[in-house]
Coordinates of C-alpha atoms and ligand atoms in Angstrom, one line a residue:
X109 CA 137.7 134.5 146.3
X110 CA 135.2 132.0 148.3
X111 CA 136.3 128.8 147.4
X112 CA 132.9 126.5 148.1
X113 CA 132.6 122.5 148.0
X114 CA 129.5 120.5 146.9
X115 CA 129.4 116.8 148.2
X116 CA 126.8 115.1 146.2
X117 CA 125.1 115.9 142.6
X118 CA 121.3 114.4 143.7
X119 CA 119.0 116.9 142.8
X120 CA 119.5 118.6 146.1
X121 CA 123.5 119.2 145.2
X122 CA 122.4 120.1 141.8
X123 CA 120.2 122.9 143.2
X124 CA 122.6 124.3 144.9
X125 CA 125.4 124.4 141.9
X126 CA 122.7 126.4 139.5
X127 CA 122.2 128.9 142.3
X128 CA 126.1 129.4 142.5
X129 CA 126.7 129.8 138.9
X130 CA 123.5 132.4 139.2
X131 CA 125.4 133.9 141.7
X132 CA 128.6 134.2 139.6
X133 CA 126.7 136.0 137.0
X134 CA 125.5 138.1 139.7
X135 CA 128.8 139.4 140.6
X136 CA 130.0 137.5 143.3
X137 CA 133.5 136.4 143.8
X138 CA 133.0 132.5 143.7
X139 CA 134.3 129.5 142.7
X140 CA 133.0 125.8 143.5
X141 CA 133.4 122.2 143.0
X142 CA 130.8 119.3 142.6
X143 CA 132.0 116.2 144.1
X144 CA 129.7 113.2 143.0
X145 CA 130.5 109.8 143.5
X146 CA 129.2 108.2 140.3
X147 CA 129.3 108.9 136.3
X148 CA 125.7 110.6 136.4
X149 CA 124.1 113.4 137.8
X150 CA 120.7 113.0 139.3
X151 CA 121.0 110.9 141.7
X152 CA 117.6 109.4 142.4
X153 CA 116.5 111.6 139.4
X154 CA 116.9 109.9 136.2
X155 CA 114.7 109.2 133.1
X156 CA 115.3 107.1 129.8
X157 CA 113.5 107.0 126.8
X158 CA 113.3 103.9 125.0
X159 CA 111.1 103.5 121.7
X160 CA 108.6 106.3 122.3
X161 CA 108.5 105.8 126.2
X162 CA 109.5 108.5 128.5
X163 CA 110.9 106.4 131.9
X164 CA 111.4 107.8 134.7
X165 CA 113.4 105.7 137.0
X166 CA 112.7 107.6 140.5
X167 CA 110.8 110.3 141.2
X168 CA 108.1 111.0 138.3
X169 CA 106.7 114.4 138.7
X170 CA 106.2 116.8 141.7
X171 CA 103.3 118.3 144.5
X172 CA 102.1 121.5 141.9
X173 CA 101.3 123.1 145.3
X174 CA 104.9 123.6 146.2
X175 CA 106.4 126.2 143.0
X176 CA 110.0 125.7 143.7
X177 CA 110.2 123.2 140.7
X178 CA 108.3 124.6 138.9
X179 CA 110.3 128.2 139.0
X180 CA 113.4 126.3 138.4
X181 CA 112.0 124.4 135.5
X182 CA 111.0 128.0 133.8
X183 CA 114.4 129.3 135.1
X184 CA 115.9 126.4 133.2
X185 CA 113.8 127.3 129.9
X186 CA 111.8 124.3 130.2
X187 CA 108.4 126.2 130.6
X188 CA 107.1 124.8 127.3
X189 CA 107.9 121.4 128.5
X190 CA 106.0 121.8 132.2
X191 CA 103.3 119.3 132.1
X192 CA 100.0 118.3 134.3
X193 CA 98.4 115.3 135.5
X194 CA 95.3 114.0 133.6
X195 CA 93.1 114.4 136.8
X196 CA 90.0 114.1 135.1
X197 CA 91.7 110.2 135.1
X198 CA 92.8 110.7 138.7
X199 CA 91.4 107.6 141.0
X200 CA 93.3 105.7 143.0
X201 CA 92.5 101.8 143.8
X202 CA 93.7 99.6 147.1
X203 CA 94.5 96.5 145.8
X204 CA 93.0 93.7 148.3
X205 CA 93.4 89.9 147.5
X206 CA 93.6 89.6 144.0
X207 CA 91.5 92.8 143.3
X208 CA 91.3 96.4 143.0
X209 CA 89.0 98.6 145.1
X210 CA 88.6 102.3 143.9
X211 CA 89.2 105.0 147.0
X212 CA 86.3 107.0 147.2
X213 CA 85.6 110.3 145.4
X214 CA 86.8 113.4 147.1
X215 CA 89.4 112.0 149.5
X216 CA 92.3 114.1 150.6
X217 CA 94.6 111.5 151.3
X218 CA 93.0 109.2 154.2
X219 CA 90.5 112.8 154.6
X220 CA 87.1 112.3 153.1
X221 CA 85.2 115.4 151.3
X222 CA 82.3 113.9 149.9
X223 CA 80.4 111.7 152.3
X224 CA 78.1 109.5 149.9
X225 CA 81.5 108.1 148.3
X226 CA 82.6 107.3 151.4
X227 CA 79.4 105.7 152.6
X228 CA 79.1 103.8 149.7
X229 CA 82.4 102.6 150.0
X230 CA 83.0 98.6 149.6
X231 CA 86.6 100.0 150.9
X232 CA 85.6 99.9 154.7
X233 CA 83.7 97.9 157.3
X234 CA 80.4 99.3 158.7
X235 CA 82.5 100.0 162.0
X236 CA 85.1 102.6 160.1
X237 CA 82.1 104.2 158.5
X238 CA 80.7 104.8 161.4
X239 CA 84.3 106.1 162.6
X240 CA 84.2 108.7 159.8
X241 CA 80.3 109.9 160.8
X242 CA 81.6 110.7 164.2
X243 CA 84.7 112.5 163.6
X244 CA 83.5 115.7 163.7
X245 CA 81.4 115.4 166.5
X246 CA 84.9 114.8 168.2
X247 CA 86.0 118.1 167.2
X248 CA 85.8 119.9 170.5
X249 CA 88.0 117.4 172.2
X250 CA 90.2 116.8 169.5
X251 CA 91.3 120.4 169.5
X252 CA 91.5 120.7 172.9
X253 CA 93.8 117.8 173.1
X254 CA 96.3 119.5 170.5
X255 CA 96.3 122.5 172.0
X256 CA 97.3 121.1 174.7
X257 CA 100.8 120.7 173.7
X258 CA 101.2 124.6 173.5
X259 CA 103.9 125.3 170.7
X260 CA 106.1 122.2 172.7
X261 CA 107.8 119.4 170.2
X262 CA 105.4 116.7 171.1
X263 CA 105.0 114.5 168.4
X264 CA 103.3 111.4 167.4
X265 CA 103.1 108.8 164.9
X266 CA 101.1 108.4 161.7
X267 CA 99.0 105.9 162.9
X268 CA 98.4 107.2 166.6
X269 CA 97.4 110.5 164.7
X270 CA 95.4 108.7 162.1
X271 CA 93.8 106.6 164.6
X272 CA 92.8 109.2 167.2
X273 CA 90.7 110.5 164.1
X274 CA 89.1 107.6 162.3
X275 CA 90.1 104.7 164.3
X276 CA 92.7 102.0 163.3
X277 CA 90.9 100.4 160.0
X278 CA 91.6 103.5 158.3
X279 CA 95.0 104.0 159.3
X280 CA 95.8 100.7 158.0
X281 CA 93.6 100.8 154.9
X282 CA 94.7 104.2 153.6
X283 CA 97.9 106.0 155.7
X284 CA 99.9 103.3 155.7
X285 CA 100.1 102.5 151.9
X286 CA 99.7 106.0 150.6
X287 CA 102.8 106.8 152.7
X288 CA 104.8 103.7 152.8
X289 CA 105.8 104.8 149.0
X290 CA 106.3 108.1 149.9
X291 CA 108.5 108.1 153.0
X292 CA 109.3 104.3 153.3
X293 CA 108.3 103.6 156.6
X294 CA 106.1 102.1 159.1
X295 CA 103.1 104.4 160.0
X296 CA 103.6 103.4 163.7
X297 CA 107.1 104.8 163.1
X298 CA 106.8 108.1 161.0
X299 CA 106.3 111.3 162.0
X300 CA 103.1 112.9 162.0
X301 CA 104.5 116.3 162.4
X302 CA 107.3 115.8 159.9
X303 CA 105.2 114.0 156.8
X304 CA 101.6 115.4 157.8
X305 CA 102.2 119.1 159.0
X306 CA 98.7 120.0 156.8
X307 CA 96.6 117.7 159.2
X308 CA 98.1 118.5 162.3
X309 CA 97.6 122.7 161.6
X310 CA 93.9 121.5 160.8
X311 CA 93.9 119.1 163.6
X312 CA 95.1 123.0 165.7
X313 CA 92.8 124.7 164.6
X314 CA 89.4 122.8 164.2
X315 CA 89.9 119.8 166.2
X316 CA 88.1 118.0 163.3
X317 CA 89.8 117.1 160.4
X318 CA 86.8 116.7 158.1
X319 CA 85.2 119.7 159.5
X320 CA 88.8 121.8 158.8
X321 CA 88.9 120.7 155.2
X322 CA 85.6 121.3 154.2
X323 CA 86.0 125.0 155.7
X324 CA 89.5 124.7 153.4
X325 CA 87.6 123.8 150.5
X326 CA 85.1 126.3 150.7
X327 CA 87.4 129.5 150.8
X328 CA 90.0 127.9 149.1
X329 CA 91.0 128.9 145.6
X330 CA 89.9 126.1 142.6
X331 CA 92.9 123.4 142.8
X332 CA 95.5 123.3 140.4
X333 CA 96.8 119.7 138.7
X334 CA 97.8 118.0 142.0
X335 CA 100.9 116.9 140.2
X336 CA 103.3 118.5 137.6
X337 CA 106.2 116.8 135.4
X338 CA 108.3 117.4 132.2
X339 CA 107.5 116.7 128.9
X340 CA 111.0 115.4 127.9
X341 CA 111.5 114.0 131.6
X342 CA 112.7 115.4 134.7
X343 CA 116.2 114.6 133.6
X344 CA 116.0 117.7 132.1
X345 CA 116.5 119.9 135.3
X346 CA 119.4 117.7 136.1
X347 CA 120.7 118.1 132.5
X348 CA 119.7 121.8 131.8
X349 CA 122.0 122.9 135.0
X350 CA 124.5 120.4 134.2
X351 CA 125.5 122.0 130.5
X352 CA 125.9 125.3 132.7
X353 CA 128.5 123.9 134.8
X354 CA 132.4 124.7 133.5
X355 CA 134.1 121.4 133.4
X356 CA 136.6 122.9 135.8
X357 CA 133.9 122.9 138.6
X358 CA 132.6 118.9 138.3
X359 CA 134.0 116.4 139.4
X360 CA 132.1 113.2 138.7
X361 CA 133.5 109.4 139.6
X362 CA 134.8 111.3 142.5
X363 CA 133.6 110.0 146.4
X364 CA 134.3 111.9 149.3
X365 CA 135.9 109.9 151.9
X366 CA 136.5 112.3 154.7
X367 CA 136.2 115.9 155.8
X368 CA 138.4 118.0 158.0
X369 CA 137.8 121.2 159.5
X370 CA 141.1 123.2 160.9
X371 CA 142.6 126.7 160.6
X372 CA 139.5 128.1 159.2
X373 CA 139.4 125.7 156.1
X374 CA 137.4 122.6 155.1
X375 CA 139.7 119.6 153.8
X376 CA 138.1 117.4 151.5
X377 CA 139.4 114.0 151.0
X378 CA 138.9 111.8 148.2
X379 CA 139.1 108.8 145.6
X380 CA 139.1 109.0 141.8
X381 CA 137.3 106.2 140.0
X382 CA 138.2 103.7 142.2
X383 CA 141.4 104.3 142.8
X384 CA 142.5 104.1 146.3
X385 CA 145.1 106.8 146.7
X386 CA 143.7 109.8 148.3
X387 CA 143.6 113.2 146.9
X388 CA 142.9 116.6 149.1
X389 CA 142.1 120.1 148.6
X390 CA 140.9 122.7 150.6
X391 CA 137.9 125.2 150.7
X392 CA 136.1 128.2 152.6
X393 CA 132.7 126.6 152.7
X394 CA 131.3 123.0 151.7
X395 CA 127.7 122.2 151.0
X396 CA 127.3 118.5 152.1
X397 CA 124.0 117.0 149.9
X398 CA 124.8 113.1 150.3
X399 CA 122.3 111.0 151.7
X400 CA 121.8 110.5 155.7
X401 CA 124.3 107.7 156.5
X402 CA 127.0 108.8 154.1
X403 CA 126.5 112.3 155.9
X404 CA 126.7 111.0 159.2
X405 CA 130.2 109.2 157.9
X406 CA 131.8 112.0 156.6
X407 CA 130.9 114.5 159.9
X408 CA 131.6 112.0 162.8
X409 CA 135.4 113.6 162.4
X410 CA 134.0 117.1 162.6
X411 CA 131.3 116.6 165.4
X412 CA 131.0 113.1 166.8
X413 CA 127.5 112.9 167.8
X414 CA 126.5 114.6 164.6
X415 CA 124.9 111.0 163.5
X416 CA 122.8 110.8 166.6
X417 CA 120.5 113.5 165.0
X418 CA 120.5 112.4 161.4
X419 CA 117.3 109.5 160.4
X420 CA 118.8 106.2 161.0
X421 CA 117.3 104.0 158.9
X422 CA 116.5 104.5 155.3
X423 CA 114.6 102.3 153.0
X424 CA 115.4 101.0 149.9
X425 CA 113.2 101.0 146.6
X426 CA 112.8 99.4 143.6
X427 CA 111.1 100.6 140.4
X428 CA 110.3 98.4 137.3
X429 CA 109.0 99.5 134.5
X430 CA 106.8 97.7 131.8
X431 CA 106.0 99.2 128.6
X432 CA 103.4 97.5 126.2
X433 CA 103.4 98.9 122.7
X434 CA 99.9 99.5 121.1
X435 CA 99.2 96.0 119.7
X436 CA 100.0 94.4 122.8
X437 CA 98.4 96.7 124.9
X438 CA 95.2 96.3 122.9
X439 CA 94.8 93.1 124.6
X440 CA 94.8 94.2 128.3
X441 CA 92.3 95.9 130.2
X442 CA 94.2 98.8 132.8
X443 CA 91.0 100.5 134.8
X444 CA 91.0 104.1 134.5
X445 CA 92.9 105.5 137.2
X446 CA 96.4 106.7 138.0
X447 CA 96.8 102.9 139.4
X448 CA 97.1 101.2 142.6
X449 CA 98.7 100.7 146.4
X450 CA 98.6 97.5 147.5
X451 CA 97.6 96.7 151.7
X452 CA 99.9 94.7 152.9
X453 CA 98.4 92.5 154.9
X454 CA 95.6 91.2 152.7
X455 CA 98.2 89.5 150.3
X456 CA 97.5 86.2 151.9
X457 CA 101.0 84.0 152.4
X458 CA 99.0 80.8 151.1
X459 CA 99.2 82.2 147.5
X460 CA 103.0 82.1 147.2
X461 CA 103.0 78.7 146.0
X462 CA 101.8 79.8 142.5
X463 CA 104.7 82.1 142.1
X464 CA 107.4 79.8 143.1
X465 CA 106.5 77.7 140.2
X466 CA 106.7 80.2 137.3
X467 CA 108.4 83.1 138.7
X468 CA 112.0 82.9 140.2
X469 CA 112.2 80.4 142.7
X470 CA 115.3 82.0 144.0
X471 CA 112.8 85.1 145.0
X472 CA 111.8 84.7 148.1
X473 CA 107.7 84.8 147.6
X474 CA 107.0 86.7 150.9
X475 CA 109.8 89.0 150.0
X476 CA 108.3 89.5 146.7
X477 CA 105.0 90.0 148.0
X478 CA 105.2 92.2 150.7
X479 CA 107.7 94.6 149.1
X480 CA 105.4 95.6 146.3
X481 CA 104.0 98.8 147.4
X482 CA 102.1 100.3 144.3
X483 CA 101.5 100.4 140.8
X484 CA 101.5 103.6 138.4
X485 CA 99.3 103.2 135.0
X486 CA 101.9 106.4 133.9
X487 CA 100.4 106.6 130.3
X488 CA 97.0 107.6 132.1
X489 CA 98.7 109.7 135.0
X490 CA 100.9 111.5 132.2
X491 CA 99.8 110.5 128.8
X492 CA 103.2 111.6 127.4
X493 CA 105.1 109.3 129.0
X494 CA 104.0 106.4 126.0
X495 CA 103.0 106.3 121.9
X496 CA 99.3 106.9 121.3
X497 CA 98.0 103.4 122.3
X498 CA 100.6 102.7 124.0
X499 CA 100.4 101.4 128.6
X500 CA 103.3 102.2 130.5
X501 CA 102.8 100.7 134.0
X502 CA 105.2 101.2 136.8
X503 CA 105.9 98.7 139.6
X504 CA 106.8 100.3 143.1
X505 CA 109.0 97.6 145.5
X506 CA 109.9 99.1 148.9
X507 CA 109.5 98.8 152.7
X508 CA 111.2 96.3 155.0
X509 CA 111.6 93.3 152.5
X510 CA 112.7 95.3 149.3
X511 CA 116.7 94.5 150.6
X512 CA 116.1 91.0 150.0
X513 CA 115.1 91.6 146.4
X514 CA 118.1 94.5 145.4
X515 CA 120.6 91.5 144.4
X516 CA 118.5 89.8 141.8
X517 CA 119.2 90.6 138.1
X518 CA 116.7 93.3 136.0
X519 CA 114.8 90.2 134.2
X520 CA 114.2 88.7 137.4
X521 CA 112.8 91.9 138.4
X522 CA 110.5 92.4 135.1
X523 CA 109.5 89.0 135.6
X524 CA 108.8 89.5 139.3
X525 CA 106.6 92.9 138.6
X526 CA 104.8 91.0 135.1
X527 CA 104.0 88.1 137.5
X528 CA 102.8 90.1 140.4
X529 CA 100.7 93.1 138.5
X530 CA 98.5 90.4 136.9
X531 CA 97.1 89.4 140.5
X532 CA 95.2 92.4 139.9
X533 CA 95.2 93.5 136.2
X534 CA 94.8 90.1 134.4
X535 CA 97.1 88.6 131.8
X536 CA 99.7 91.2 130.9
X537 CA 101.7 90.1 127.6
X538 CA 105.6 90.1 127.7
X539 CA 106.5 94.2 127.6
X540 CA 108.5 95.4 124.7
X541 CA 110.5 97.7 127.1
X542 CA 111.1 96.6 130.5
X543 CA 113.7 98.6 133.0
X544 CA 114.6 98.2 136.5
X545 CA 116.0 100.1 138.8
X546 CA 117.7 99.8 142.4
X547 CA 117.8 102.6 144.7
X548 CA 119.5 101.1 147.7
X549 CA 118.8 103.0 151.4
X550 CA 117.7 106.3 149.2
X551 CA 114.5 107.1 151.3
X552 CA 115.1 108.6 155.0
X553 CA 112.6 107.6 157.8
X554 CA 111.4 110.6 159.5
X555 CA 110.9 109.0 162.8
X556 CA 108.5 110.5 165.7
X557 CA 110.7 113.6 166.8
X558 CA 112.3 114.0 163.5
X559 CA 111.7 117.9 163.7
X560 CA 112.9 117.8 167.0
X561 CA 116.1 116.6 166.5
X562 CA 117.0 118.3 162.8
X563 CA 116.2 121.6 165.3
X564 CA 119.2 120.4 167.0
X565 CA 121.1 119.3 164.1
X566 CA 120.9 122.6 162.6
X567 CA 122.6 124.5 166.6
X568 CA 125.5 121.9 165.7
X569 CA 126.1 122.7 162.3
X570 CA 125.7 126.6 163.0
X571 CA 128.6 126.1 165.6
X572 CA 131.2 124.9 162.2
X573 CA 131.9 127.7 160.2
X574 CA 130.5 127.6 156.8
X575 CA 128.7 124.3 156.8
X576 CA 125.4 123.8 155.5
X577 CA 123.3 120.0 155.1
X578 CA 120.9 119.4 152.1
X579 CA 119.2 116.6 150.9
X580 CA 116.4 114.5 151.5
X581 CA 117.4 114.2 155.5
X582 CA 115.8 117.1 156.5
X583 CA 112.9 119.0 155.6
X584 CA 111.3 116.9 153.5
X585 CA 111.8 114.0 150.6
X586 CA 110.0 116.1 147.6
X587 CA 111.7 117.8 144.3
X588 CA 110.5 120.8 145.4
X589 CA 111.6 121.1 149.3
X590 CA 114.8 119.4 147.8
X591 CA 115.2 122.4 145.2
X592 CA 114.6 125.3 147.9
X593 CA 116.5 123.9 150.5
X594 CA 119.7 123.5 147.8
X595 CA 119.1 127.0 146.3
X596 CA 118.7 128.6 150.1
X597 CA 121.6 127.0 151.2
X598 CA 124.3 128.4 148.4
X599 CA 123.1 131.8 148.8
X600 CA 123.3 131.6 152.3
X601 CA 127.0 130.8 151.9
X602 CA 127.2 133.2 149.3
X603 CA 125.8 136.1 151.9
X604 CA 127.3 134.6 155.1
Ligands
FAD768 C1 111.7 105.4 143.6 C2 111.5 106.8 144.1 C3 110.4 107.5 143.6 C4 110.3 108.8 144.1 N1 109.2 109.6 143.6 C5 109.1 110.9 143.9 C6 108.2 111.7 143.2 O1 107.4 111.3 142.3 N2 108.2 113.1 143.5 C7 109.1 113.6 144.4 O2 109.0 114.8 144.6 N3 110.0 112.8 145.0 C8 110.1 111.5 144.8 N4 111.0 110.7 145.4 C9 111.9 111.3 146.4 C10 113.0 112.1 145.7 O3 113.3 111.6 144.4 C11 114.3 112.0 146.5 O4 114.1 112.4 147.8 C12 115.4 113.0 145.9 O5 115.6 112.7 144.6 C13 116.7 112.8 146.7 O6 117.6 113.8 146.3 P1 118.9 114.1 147.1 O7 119.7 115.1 146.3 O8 118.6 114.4 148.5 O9 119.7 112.7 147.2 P2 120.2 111.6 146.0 O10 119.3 111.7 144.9 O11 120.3 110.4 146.8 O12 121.6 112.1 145.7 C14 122.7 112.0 146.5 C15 124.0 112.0 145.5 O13 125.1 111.9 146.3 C16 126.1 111.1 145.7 N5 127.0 110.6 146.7 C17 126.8 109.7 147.7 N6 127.9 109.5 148.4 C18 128.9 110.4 147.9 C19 130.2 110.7 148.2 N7 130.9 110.0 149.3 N8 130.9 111.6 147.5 C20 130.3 112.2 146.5 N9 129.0 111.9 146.1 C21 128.3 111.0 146.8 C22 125.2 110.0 145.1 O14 125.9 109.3 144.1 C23 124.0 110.8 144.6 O15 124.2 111.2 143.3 C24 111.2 109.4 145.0 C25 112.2 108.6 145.5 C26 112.4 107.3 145.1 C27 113.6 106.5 145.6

């Protein structure tokens, strides 16, 4: 019998458990253990429901586009519960000073499709209009300058990419806050390879990207619902494979301190609860799904420059939610819309003083500021996340100043998000639910050469015997990448 260990229940780790017990039912002589450090699995997956709302606490639906959450969702029985996004609601605002500007109509992240929105656009200056208009007439060179390259590793970043196209406005207007939620980073830092692969295969093969996605749009099949979620929350995939796991095979309050690799076996080292004195046990394979740095810690014994190839920063989030039942929320006025990012730089440092004074004067105002990223209206995204009536917005905190906020208490944080939303919604009365939530280093930058140096990562970890690395490190930060890439990896060991 293959004994296999699981270092990390995230949804990534979680993955890979349900495709072991499929595997057992299958036939094949298996046994495994999942190792997670705290009382819940989930990770950064986690939803609470609290008087008619339906919370999600980190990620709140996935990219429809990719199916593996969805096939695991219907694998799971939850097809009934599978749920879309109100697109016919779907806008998206920048929020500049104290106000919200509406993207225009038709834009495929910073990619325009219809030109009279863009035109027409309070959004940009006369100067990135004009930057937009010439794009395609760039195409020729464009392509010839990514073809270039050849199939080579040379990469570049976000805003490099984004400025070669539509100059530097745009980059900073629309990249950088559409994808500092996302991936947590600085566009002159990410990846364009790693976080854009779409563009950069239209960038290939048309030079132009506005030229390549109107030819996309024209043969392309009508979109489905750009996002999909779950009814009851996505909990439920962490909770649907959880009730399938035999007690003997989880081991929750249980961190990993160290692995060893010698005569064939993995030892796995560990704490209970707390408690410092070591247990051990040994297996044929281990499926390591923690997140980078804890990764890197765990391997250094194994390979020591296994760290050098792993992101090395991560950035931490907060999410604070506000719920206002339906007699409050008859008072406020949420545009239509799926809600708002926020560009950074046009939150003017002058304005701080109103905060201090009725906020939290402990909360550093710039901090505060800067590190709120974006808004979700979630009863208009996904109108079964609140009662008939009912607003459910959702505060996003991240980037480089989020740190400085992670120690402050949850009604510091609800009082922080209130104060800060009604910059750009108006009065909001005190919610009748309000939740925060920490998640502390959880989102990997995928720094210029990320691809690059996973490809190396992965000739390392072929060289140790029954090894394989999941989680949002990798090969992207999604549900749905996370969910293939756990799934792939147990049948792999399974096979191998
Ligand atoms: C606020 C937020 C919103 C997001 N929104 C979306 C979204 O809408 N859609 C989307 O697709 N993605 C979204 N994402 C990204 C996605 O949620 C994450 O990338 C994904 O959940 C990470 O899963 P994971 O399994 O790789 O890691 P994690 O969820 O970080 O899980 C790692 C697990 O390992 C455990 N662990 C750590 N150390 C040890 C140890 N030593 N021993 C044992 N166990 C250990 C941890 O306790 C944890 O349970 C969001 C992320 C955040 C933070």
């Amino acid at each position: 019998m293959k004994r296999i260990a699981i270092i990390g229940g995230g949804i990534a780790g979680v993955a890979a458990a349900f495709e072991f017990i499929l595997q057992q039912r299958a036939g094949a002589d298996i046994e495994f253990v999942l190792f997670e450090a705290t009382s819940r699995l989930g990770g950064t997956v986690e939803t609470v429901r609290r008087d008619g709302f339906v919370v999600e606490c980190g990620p709140d639906s996935w990219v429809t586009e990719k199916p593996w959450a969805r096939e695991l969702a219907i694998e799971l029985d939850l097809e009934s519960e599978l749920v879309a996004s109100n697109d016919e609601k779907r806008k998206t605002y920048i929020a500049e000073d104290n106000a919200l500007i509406a993207m225009p109509d038709g834009m495929r992240m910073m990619v325009p499709t219809k030109w009279e929105s863009v035109l027409s656009s309070p959004l940009f200056s006369e100067q990135a209009k004009l930057a937009y208009l010439r794009e395609p007439e760039l195409a020729e060179q464009l392509k010839a300058n990514a073809l270039d390259v050849g199939d080579g590793y040379r990469d570049e970043s976000v805003r490099d990419f984004v400025g070669r196209h539509f100059g530097e406005e745009v980059a900073s207007t629309i990249a950088a806050p559409l994808l500092a939620g996302v991936f947590g980073g600085d566009i002159a830092k990410l990846s364009v390879r790693a976080v854009m692969p779409t563009f950069v295969a239209l960038e290939r093969e048309h030079g132009s990207l506005v030229f390549g996605l109107q030819q996309r749009l024209q043969t392309g099949k009508k979109s489905a619902p750009i996002f999909t979620s779950l009814r009851s929350g996505l909990g439920a995939l962490i909770t649907g494979i959880e009730s399938l796991i035999p007690e003997r095979s989880l081991q929750r309050n249980v961190a990993v301190e160290a692995i060893e690799h010698s005569a064939g076996m993995w030892r796995i080292h560990w704490t209970h609860g707390g408690v410092t004195h070591p247990f051990e046990a040994s297996f044929d394979a281990v499926v390591v799904a923690t997140p980078a740095a804890t990764t890197a810690r765990l391997l250094t014994p194994v390979d020591s420059r296994i760290g050098e190839f792993l992101p090395q920063q991560s950035s931490s989030a907060i999410v604070v939610a506000l719920g206002f039942d339906g007699d409050q929320a008859r008072s406020m006025r949420i545009p239509a819309g799926f809600g708002f990012l926020v560009r950074q730089h046009e939150l003017p440092p002058d304005q701080g003083g109103e905060l201090d004074a009725n906020l939290a004067p402990e909360v550093g105002d710039d901090a505060a500021q800067q590190a709120l990223l974006a808004c979700t209206f979630l009863n208009q995204k996904f109108p079964h996340t609140a009662p008939v009536g009912a607003i459910l917005l959702r505060a996003f905190f991240g980037g480089p100043s989020a740190p400085d906020l992670l120690a402050h208490d949850d009604a510091t944080l609800i009082r922080l998000a209130r104060t800060l939303l009604e910059r750009f919604l108006g009065k909001l009365p005190e919610p009748s639910v309000g939740l925060a939530r920490r998640w502390p280093t959880s989102l990997p930058l995928y720094e210029v050469g990320h691809q690059e140096r996973i490809a190396a990562l992965d000739l390392r970890v072929a060289k140790l015997p029954n090894l394989r690395l999941i989680g949002n490190a990798y090969r992207g930060v999604g549900l749905p990448d996370l969910i293939r890439s756990g799934r792939a990896a147990a049948r792999q060991i399974v096979a191998g």
